[in-house]
Short mmCIF file of C-alpha atoms and ligand atoms in Angstrom, two decimals:
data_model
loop_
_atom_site.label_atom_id
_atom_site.label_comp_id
_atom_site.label_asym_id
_atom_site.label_seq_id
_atom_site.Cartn_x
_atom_site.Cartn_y
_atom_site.Cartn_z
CA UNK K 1304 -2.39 -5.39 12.04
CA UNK K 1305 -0.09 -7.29 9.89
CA UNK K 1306 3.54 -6.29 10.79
CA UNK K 1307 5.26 -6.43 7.55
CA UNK K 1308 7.34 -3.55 5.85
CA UNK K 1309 4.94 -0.50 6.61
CA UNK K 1310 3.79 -1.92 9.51
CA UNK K 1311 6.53 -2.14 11.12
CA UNK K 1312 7.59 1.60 9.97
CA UNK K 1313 4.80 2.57 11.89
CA UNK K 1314 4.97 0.65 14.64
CA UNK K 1315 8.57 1.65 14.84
CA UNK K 1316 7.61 5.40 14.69
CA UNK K 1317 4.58 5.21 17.11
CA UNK K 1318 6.37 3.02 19.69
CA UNK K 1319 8.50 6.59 20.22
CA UNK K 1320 5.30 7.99 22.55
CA UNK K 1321 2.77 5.04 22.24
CA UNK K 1322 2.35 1.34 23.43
CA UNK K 1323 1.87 -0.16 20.55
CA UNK K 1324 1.45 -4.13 19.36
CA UNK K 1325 3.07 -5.60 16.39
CA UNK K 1326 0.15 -7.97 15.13
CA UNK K 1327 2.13 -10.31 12.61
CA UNK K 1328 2.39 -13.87 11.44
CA UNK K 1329 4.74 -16.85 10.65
CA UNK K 1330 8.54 -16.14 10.81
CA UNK K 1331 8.18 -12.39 10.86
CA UNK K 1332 5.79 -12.96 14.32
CA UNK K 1333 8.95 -15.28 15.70
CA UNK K 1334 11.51 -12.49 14.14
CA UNK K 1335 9.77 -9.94 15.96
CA UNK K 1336 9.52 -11.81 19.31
CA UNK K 1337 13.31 -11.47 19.52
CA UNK K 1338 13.23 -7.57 18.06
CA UNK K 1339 13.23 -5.37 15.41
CA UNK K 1340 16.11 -3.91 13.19
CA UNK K 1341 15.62 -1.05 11.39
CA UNK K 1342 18.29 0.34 9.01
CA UNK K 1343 18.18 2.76 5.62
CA UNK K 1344 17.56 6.19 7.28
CA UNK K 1345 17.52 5.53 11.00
CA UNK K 1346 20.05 2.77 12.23
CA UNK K 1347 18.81 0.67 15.72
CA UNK K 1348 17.16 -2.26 16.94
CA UNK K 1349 14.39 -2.29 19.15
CA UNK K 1350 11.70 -4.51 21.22
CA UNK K 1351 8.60 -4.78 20.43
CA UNK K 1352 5.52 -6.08 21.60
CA UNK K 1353 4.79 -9.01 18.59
CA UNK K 1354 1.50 -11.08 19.03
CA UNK K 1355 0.28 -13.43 16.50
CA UNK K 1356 -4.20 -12.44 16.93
CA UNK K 1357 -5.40 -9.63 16.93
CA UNK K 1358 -5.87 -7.64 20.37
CA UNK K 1359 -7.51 -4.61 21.56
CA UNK K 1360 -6.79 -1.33 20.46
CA UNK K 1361 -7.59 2.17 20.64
CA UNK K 1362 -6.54 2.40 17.36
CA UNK K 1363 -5.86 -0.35 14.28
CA UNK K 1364 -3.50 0.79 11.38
CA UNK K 1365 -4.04 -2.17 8.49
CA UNK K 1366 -1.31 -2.61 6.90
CA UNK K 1367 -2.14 -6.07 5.40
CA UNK K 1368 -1.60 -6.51 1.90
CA UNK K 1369 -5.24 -6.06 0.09
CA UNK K 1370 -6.10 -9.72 -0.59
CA UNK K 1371 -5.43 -10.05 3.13
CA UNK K 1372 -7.72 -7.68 4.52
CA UNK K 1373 -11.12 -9.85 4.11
CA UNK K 1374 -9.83 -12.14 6.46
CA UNK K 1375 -8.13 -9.59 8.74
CA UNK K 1376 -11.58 -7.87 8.98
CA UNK K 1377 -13.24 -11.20 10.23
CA UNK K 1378 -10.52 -11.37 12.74
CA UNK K 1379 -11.19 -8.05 13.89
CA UNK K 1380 -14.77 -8.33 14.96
CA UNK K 1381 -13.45 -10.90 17.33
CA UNK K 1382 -11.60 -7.59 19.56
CA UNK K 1383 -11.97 -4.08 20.26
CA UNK K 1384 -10.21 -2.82 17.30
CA UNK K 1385 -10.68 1.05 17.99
CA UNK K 1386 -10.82 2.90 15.29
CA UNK K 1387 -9.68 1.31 12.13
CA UNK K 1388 -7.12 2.89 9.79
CA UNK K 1389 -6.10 1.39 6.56
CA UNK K 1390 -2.67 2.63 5.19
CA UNK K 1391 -2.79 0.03 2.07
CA UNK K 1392 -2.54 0.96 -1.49
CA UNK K 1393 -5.33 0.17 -4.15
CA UNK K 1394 -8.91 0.02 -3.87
CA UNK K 1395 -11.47 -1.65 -2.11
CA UNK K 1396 -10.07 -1.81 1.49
CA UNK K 1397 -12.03 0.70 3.49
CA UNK K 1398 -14.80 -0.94 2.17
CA UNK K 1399 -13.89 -4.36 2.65
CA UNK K 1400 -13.29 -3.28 6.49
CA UNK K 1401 -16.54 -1.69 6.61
CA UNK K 1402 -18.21 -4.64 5.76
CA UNK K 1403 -17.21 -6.35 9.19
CA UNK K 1404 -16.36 -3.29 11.56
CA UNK K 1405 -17.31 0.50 12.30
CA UNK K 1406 -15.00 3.38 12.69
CA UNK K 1407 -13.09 2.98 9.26
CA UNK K 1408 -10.98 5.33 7.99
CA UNK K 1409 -9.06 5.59 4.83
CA UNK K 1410 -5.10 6.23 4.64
CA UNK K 1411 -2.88 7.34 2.05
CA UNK K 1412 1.17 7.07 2.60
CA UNK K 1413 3.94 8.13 0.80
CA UNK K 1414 6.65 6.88 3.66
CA UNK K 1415 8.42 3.92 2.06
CA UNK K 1416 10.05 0.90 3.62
CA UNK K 1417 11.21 -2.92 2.41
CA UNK K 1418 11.01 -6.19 4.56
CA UNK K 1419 14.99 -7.03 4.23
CA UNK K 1420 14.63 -10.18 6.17
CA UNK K 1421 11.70 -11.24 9.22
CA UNK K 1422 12.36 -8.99 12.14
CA UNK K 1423 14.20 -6.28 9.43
CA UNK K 1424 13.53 -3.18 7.71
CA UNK K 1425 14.84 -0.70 5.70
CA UNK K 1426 13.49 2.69 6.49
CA UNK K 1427 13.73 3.57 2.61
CA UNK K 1428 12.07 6.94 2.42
CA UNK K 1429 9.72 9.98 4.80
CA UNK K 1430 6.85 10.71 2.58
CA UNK K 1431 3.03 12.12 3.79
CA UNK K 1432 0.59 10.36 5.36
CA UNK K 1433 -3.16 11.68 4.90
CA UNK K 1434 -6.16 10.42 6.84
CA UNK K 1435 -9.59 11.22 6.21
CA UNK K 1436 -13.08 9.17 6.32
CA UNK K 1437 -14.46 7.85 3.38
CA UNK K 1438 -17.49 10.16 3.72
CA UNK K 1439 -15.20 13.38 3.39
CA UNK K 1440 -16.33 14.37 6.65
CA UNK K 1441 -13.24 15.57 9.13
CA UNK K 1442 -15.13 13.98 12.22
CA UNK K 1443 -12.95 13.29 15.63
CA UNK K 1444 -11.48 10.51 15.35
CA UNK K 1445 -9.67 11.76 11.93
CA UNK K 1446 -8.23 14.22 14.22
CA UNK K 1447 -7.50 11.69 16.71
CA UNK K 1448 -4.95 9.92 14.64
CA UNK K 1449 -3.66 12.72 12.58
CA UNK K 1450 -2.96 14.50 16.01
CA UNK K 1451 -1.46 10.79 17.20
CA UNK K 1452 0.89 10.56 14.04
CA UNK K 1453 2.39 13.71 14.64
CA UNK K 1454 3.17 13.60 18.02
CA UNK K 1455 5.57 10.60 16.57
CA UNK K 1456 6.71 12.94 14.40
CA UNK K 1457 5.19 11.56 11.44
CA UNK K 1458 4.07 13.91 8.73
CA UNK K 1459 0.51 13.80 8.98
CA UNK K 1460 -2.68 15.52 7.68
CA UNK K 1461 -6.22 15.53 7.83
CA UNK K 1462 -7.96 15.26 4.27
CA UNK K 1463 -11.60 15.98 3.00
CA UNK K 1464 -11.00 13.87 -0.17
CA UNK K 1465 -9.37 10.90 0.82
CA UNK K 1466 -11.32 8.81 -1.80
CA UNK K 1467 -9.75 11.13 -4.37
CA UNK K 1468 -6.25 10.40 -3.12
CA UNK K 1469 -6.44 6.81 -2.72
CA UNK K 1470 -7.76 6.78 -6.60
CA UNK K 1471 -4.73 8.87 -7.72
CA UNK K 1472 -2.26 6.80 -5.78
CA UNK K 1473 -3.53 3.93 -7.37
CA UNK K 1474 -3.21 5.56 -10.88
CA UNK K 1475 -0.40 5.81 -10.41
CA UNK K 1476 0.48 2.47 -9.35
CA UNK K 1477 -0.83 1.09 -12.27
CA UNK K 1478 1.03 2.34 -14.23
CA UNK K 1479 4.60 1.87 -12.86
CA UNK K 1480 3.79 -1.67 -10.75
CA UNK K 1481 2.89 -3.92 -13.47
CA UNK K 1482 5.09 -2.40 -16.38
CA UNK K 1483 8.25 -2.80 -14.03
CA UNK K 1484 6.82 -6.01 -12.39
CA UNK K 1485 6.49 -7.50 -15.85
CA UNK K 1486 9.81 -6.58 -17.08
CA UNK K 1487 12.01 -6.47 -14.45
CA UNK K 1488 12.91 -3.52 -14.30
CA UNK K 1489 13.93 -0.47 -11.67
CA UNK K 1490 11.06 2.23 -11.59
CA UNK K 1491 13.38 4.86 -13.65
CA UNK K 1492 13.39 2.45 -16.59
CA UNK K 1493 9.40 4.19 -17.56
CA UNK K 1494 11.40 7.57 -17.78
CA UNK K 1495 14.68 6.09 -19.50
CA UNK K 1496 12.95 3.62 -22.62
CA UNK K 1497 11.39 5.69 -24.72
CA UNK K 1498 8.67 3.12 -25.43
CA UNK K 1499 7.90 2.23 -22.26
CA UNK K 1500 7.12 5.91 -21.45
CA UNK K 1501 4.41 5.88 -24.75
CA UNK K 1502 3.23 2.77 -23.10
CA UNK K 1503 3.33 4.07 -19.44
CA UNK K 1504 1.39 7.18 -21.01
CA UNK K 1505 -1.64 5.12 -22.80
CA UNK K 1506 -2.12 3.65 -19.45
CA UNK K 1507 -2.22 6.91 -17.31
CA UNK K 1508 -4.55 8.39 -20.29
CA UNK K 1509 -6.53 5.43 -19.37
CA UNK K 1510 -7.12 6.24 -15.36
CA UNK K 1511 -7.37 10.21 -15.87
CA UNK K 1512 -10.62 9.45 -18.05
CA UNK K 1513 -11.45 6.70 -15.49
CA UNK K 1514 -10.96 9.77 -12.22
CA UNK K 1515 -12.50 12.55 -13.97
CA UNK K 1516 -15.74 10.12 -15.29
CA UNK K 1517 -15.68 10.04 -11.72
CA UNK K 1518 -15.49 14.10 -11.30
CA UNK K 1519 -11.90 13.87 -10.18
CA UNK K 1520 -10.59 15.89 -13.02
CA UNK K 1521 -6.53 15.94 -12.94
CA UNK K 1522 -3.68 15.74 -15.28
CA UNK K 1523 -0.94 13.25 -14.00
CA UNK K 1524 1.60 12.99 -16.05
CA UNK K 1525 4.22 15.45 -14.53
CA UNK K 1526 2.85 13.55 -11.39
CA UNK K 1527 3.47 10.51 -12.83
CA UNK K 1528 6.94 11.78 -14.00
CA UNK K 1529 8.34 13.26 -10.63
CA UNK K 1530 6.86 9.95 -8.68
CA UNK K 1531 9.18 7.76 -11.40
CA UNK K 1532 12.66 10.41 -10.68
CA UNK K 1533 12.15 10.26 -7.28
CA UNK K 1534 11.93 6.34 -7.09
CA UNK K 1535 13.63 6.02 -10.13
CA UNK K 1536 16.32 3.62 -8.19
CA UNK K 1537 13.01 1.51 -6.22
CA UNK K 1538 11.99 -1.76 -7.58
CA UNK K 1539 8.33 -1.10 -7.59
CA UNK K 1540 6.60 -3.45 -4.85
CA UNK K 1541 4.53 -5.73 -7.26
CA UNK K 1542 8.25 -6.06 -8.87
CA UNK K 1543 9.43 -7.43 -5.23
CA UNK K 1544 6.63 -9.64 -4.96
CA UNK K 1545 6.84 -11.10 -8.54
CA UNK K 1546 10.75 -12.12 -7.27
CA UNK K 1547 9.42 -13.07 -4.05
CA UNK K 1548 7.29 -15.38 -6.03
CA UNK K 1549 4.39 -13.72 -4.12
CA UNK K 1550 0.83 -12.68 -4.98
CA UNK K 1551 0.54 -8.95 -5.95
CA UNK K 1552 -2.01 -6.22 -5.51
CA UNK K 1553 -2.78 -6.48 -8.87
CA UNK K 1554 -6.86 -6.85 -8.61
CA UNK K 1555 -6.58 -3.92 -6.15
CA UNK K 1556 -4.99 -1.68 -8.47
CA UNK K 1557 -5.37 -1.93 -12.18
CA UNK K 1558 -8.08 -4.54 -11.39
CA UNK K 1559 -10.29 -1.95 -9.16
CA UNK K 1560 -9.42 0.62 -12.61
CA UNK K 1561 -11.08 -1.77 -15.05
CA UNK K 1562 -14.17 -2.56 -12.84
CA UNK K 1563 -14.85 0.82 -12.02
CA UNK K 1564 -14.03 1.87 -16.09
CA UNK K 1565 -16.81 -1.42 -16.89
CA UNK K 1566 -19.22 0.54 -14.56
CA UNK K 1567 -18.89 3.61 -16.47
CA UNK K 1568 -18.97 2.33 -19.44
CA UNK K 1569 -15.44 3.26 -20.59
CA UNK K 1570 -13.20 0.98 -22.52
CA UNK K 1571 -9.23 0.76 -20.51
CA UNK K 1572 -7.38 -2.37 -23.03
CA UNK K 1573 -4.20 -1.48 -21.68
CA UNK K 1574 -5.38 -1.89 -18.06
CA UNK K 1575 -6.96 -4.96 -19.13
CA UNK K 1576 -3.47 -6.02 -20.78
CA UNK K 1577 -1.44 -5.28 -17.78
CA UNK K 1578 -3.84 -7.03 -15.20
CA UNK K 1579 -3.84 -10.50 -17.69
CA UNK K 1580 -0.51 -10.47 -17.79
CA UNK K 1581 0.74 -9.97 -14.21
CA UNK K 1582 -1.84 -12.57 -12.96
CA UNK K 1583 -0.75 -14.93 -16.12
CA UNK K 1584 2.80 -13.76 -14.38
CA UNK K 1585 1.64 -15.17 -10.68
CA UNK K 1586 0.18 -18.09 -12.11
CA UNK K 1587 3.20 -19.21 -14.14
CA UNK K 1588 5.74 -18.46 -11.28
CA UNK K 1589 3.06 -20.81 -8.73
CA UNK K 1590 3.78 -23.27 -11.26
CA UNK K 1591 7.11 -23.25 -11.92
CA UNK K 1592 7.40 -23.44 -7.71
CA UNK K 1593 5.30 -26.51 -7.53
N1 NDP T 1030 6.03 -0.99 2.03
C1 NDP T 1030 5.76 0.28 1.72
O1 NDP T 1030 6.66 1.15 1.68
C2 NDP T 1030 4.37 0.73 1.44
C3 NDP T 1030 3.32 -0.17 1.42
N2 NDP T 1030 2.03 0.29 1.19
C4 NDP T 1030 0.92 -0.64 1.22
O2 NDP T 1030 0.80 -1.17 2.53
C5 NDP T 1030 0.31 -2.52 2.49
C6 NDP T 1030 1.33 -3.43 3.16
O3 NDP T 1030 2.52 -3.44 2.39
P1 NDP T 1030 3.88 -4.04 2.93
O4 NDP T 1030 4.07 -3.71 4.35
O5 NDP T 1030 4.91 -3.65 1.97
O6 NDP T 1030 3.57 -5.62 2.80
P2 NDP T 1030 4.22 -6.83 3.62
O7 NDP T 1030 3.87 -8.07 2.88
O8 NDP T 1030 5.64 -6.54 3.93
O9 NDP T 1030 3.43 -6.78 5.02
C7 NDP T 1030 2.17 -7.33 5.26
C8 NDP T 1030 2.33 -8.24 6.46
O10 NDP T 1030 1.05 -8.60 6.96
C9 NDP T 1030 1.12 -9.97 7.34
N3 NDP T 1030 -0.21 -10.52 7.48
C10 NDP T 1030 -1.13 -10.81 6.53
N4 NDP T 1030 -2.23 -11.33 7.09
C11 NDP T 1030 -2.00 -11.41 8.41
C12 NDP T 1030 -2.75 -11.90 9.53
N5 NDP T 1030 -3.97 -12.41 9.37
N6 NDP T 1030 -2.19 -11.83 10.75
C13 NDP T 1030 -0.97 -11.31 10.93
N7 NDP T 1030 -0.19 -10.84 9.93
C14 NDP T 1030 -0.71 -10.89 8.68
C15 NDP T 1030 1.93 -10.57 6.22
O11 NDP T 1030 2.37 -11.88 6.53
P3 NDP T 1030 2.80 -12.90 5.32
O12 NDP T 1030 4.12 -12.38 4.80
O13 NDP T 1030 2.89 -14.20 6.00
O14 NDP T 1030 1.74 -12.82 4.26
C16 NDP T 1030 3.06 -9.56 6.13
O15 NDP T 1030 4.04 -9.78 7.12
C17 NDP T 1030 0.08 -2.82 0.99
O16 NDP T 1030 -1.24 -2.50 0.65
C18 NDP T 1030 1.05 -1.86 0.30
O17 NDP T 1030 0.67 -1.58 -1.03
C19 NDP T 1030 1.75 1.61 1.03
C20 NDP T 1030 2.76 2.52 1.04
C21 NDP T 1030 4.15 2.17 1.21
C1 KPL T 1031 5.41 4.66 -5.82
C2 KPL T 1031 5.86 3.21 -5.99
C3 KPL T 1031 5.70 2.79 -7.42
C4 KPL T 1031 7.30 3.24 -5.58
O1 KPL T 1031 8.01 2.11 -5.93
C5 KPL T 1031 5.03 2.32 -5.11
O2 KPL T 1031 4.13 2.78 -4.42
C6 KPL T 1031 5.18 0.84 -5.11
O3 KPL T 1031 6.25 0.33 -5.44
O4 KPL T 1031 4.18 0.17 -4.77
#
């Protein structure tokens, strides 16, 4: 549900020993009705089964950007959706989902890939994928599509603390999206600048108090540190989608870290700094469009 960059990926990788349906939109849904390219570490082109409604499923991997998956849940009562997987970043999603269908489960991926044109992408990186339900409890149908994943050969496990990881991931994304979104810059640039590493740390400092107010006590800076090497050539996604002249995830990431920080009473400026400015950002580029 929503074939973009990752969903495509995994469409691409479950079509090896599944039927699967490409649910997209737009160009990419006419793109897709003549085929899919994929290059970057696998080279082919393929057919694929592109719709533009939702249909039913056994199972539903959203891969929707976040201030698409309100609407995509409404659509979804509408079919036999199966049981619903979100593999989007940020916060909010699973619960967004739950609001309008049962079966949710919550996703965390670290496989990469970038829309290079409709009906093209760039298998950019293998990574982990962890499923788990948002009650911590490994029930069946976590099993179910861990065991499904793998039999595609995608690295997949089966997680107790999937609430944990999503809150990490996004940490971590708010630090290096908006700093490299804002200034334009690849994701090794947080490493390189000396400054922008002091500023990249005051945010971390900011979500670590954040997770372990939350009793998810970790230290992420050598986290933060390898993520930034090993992407250090990437331009971070909210970077793509400031170029693209898109909206970003923004509200989902640093946006979900100062609500939940309000809640608890703890004071994140920097957060609140980098979510002003990359929706001032979005604003000013909608304007400068129209
Ligand atoms: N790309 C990656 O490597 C990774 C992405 N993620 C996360 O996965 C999510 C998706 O990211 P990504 O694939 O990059 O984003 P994309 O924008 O490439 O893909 C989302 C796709 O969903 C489509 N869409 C939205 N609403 C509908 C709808 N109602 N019906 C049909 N199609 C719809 C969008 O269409 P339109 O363009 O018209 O809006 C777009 O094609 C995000 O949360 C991201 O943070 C997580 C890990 C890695
Ligand atoms: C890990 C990182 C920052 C890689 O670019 C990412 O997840 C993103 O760009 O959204």
């Amino acid at each position: 549900m929503g074939a973009g960059a990752l969903g495509c990926l995994y469409g691409y990788l479950l079509q090896r020993k599944f039927e699967v349906v490409f649910v997209a939109r737009g160009k990419q849904f006419e793109a897709l009705k003549r085929g899919l390219k994929v290059t970057g570490l696998v080279e082919d082109f393929v057919r694929v089964n592109a719709v533009d409604r939702p249909c039913d499923a056994d199972i539903t991997f959203v891969t929707v950007k976040s201030y698409d998956t309100e609407e995509v849940a409404k659509s979804l009562r509408n079919v036999d959706c199966g049981i619903v997987v979100s593999l989007q970043n940020g916060i909010g999603n699973e619960e967004i989902l739950s609001t309008y269908l049962g079966r949710v489960l919550g996703g965390v991926t670290t496989y990469a890939s970038n829309l290079i044109d409709y009906g093209w992408i760039e298998f950019a990186g293998v990574g982990e994928t962890f499923i788990g339900s948002m009650d911590g409890k490994i029930c069946e149908d976590v099993l179910v599509v861990v065991e499904v994943l793998r039999e595609c050969g995608i690295n997949a496990e089966a997680v107790s603390d999937i609430v944990r990881r999503k809150w990490i991931k996004t940490v971590i994304n708010s630090v290096i999206n908006p700093i490299t979104a804002i200034l334009r810059v690849r994701n090794g640039a947080i490493v390189e600048i000396e400054e922008l590493w002091k500023l990249a740390s005051a945010v971390l400092r900011e979500g670590e108090e954040v997770l372990k107010a939350m009793g998810f006590d970790v230290e992420l800076e050598e986290v933060l540190k390898d993520v930034v090497t090993k992407t250090a050539r990437n331009r971070s996604s909210m970077l793509q989608d400031i170029e693209r002249g898109k909206r970003t995830e923004i509200d989902f990431i640093n946006g979900a870290i100062v609500r939940k920080a309000e809640e608890l009473g703890i004071d994140t400026p920097y957060n609140r700094a980098l979510l002003l400015l990359v929706k001032s950002l979005e604003k000013f580029l909608t304007k400068c469009r129209s």
